């Protein structure tokens, strides 16, 4: 089989590469000639563990290639995946579908023979209908079906998520398209991966509902953490106690400074807007969005409180800038609220992140970027852990204490044990633990 993947961003590049690992011939397309040239040199546009090796192996095997020529890539393809960005639209929070619709127009002009057009991008309910209408208008004679096949990739573990997924969701009511999609995912059938076939609109909603539920779970435990601090309880024990209930589950019950990244912020907001448009408001989700936004902004206040009520003239060492570890993604990261607020309060901020520095420099100015953890700590009045990178979990506490001007630690990811830290002589604060 042969497929074209339109877009070499996070979803497109990972999905295209993994399909090629399944033995399928894949051509990844992007308008950015510079990005394609770097991919030809095996330089990845994103940080994802193991991706560069997998790309190199499949390029060498002749199953994976990159081009700016969409027409040539789409010609004679059995399936064409739309994997372009759908960022939040400025002003109203709706998903910006302009890239999706532009891709549909170009695909329509390039198709030859029966083609399955697959929306891999995260799109609101009804987008597949519009993609179908666009193609039909431009090519009334074309033989094609539009299918929804949402991605469920977690940054930092995306390859494993694609190769060994919890489920695959495919939205189509066409037997012909269903047969093509079953062949594409045949490898996963062999390992008995659940394949959910449903209607196109239902498939589109599954993606949003899934992400929104997880965002709600995170926000719930964050608010429980705040309550734990007030009543003298331990949020980790609360999370363990409720997570052992099979109806709840233990995942996504880790308190922190609020969710960020490329999915949860924009997807929760887009679902809220869609629900309002259909006069079926989702009050729980609206609250989740509001609580999470306020939480990220409030994290700087914890640092100020730990410093005696003011950070003016003080140096703050920040470890971790990305929204989560094992990625260079800065989108909606809590650090984008925390760091500017500290600077505005008069602090000098020094920061380090293992992979996110280059992206951070585009978004955070007026701070000092350091080369490693310990140089970041040198002479600082307080250490703030914002992202739970593994290397931050095993810091030498003796060296940390020696580097800091004052032994104050604000742990926004609960990386360390409060008792251990206090016994080591630190003034330590975390989330939901006394």
Short mmCIF file of C-alpha atoms in Angstrom, two decimals, residues 51-211:
data_model
loop_
_atom_site.label_atom_id
_atom_site.label_comp_id
_atom_site.label_asym_id
_atom_site.label_seq_id
_atom_site.Cartn_x
_atom_site.Cartn_y
_atom_site.Cartn_z
CA UNK A 51 12.21 9.17 16.26
CA UNK A 52 15.44 10.02 14.44
CA UNK A 53 16.56 6.37 14.48
CA UNK A 54 13.19 5.15 13.24
CA UNK A 55 13.12 7.73 10.45
CA UNK A 56 16.67 6.81 9.37
CA UNK A 57 15.88 3.08 9.31
CA UNK A 58 12.77 3.46 7.16
CA UNK A 59 14.32 5.98 4.79
CA UNK A 60 17.19 3.53 4.29
CA UNK A 61 14.68 0.72 3.66
CA UNK A 62 13.01 2.84 0.96
CA UNK A 63 9.61 2.94 2.68
CA UNK A 64 9.71 6.56 3.89
CA UNK A 65 10.41 9.74 1.92
CA UNK A 66 9.85 13.49 2.23
CA UNK A 67 8.79 16.06 -0.34
CA UNK A 68 7.22 19.47 -0.91
CA UNK A 69 5.41 18.16 -4.00
CA UNK A 70 1.91 17.36 -2.76
CA UNK A 71 0.58 16.54 -6.20
CA UNK A 72 3.18 13.85 -6.82
CA UNK A 73 2.71 12.40 -3.33
CA UNK A 74 -1.08 12.17 -3.58
CA UNK A 75 -1.13 10.75 -7.08
CA UNK A 76 -1.99 7.03 -6.97
CA UNK A 77 -2.03 6.97 -3.14
CA UNK A 78 -4.44 4.52 -1.53
CA UNK A 79 -4.96 6.91 1.37
CA UNK A 80 -4.07 10.52 2.07
CA UNK A 81 -3.83 11.66 5.68
CA UNK A 82 -4.44 15.28 6.65
CA UNK A 83 -2.16 15.92 9.62
CA UNK A 84 -1.83 19.70 9.62
CA UNK A 85 -2.17 22.03 12.59
CA UNK A 86 -5.51 23.05 14.08
CA UNK A 87 -4.52 25.77 16.59
CA UNK A 88 -7.04 27.75 18.59
CA UNK A 89 -8.41 30.58 16.50
CA UNK A 90 -7.65 34.02 17.84
CA UNK A 91 -10.60 35.79 19.36
CA UNK A 92 -13.10 32.98 19.87
CA UNK A 93 -11.24 29.78 20.82
CA UNK A 94 -12.59 27.70 17.95
CA UNK A 95 -10.16 25.39 16.19
CA UNK A 96 -8.61 27.08 13.16
CA UNK A 97 -9.42 24.72 10.28
CA UNK A 98 -7.96 26.82 7.48
CA UNK A 99 -4.99 24.47 7.04
CA UNK A 100 -7.25 21.43 6.94
CA UNK A 101 -9.52 22.94 4.30
CA UNK A 102 -6.58 24.18 2.21
CA UNK A 103 -5.13 20.67 2.28
CA UNK A 104 -8.50 19.24 1.18
CA UNK A 105 -8.54 21.53 -1.85
CA UNK A 106 -5.03 20.51 -2.90
CA UNK A 107 -5.79 16.83 -2.37
CA UNK A 108 -8.90 17.15 -4.52
CA UNK A 109 -6.85 18.52 -7.39
CA UNK A 110 -4.20 15.81 -7.10
CA UNK A 111 -6.24 12.61 -6.56
CA UNK A 112 -6.20 9.89 -9.21
CA UNK A 113 -8.49 6.90 -8.80
CA UNK A 114 -10.29 5.88 -5.62
CA UNK A 115 -8.70 7.55 -2.58
CA UNK A 116 -9.45 7.45 1.12
CA UNK A 117 -8.94 10.94 2.59
CA UNK A 118 -8.26 10.65 6.32
CA UNK A 119 -8.46 13.48 8.86
CA UNK A 120 -5.72 12.70 11.38
CA UNK A 121 -5.66 16.24 12.75
CA UNK A 122 -7.82 16.94 15.80
CA UNK A 123 -10.93 18.54 14.36
CA UNK A 124 -14.39 19.52 15.67
CA UNK A 125 -17.51 17.52 14.92
CA UNK A 126 -18.63 18.02 11.34
CA UNK A 127 -15.21 18.80 9.88
CA UNK A 128 -15.21 15.60 7.84
CA UNK A 129 -18.51 16.67 6.27
CA UNK A 130 -16.94 19.95 5.20
CA UNK A 131 -13.81 18.25 3.85
CA UNK A 132 -16.02 15.95 1.79
CA UNK A 133 -18.02 18.92 0.47
CA UNK A 134 -14.84 20.79 -0.50
CA UNK A 135 -13.47 17.84 -2.43
CA UNK A 136 -16.81 17.08 -4.07
CA UNK A 137 -17.20 20.68 -5.20
CA UNK A 138 -13.76 20.75 -6.82
CA UNK A 139 -13.94 17.23 -8.21
CA UNK A 140 -17.56 16.14 -8.80
CA UNK A 141 -16.30 13.09 -10.67
CA UNK A 142 -13.79 11.91 -8.05
CA UNK A 143 -14.04 8.55 -6.33
CA UNK A 144 -13.19 8.98 -2.66
CA UNK A 145 -14.31 8.63 0.94
CA UNK A 146 -13.48 10.87 3.88
CA UNK A 147 -12.60 9.05 7.09
CA UNK A 148 -11.93 10.28 10.63
CA UNK A 149 -8.96 8.59 12.33
CA UNK A 150 -7.95 10.69 15.36
CA UNK A 151 -4.51 10.37 16.92
CA UNK A 152 -3.89 9.52 20.57
CA UNK A 153 -0.17 10.19 20.79
CA UNK A 154 1.45 11.39 24.00
CA UNK A 155 4.50 13.54 23.49
CA UNK A 156 7.55 11.71 24.81
CA UNK A 157 6.06 8.25 24.20
CA UNK A 158 4.42 8.76 20.82
CA UNK A 159 6.14 5.90 18.97
CA UNK A 160 5.03 3.35 21.54
CA UNK A 161 1.54 4.87 21.55
CA UNK A 162 1.27 4.37 17.79
CA UNK A 163 2.81 0.89 17.73
CA UNK A 164 0.98 -0.44 20.79
CA UNK A 165 -2.10 1.76 21.21
CA UNK A 166 -4.93 1.33 23.68
CA UNK A 167 -7.29 1.52 20.70
CA UNK A 168 -7.64 2.77 17.15
CA UNK A 169 -10.75 4.79 16.27
CA UNK A 170 -11.96 4.89 12.67
CA UNK A 171 -15.01 6.88 11.62
CA UNK A 172 -16.56 5.82 8.34
CA UNK A 173 -19.75 4.26 7.04
CA UNK A 174 -18.16 3.18 3.76
CA UNK A 175 -17.32 -0.52 3.43
CA UNK A 176 -14.68 0.30 0.82
CA UNK A 177 -12.95 2.83 3.07
CA UNK A 178 -13.22 0.48 6.01
CA UNK A 179 -11.38 -2.22 4.06
CA UNK A 180 -8.54 0.19 3.23
CA UNK A 181 -8.20 1.30 6.86
CA UNK A 182 -8.24 -2.29 8.12
CA UNK A 183 -5.38 -3.10 5.76
CA UNK A 184 -3.39 -0.07 6.96
CA UNK A 185 -3.76 -1.18 10.57
CA UNK A 186 -3.43 -4.90 9.87
CA UNK A 187 -0.30 -5.17 12.04
CA UNK A 188 -2.31 -4.01 15.05
CA UNK A 189 -5.05 -6.56 14.37
CA UNK A 190 -2.41 -9.27 14.75
CA UNK A 191 -1.69 -8.12 18.31
CA UNK A 192 -5.43 -7.82 19.03
CA UNK A 193 -5.53 -4.05 19.43
CA UNK A 194 -9.15 -2.88 19.88
CA UNK A 195 -10.29 -1.22 16.64
CA UNK A 196 -13.38 0.94 17.11
CA UNK A 197 -15.36 1.49 13.90
CA UNK A 198 -18.03 4.14 14.21
CA UNK A 199 -19.58 7.05 12.34
CA UNK A 200 -17.37 9.93 11.25
CA UNK A 201 -18.94 12.47 13.58
CA UNK A 202 -18.74 10.10 16.53
CA UNK A 203 -15.06 9.50 15.83
CA UNK A 204 -14.39 13.24 15.77
CA UNK A 205 -16.13 13.65 19.12
CA UNK A 206 -14.29 10.71 20.73
CA UNK A 207 -10.99 12.55 20.38
CA UNK A 208 -12.24 15.73 22.05
CA UNK A 209 -14.18 13.86 24.73
CA UNK A 210 -11.12 11.76 25.62
CA UNK A 211 -8.75 14.69 25.98
#
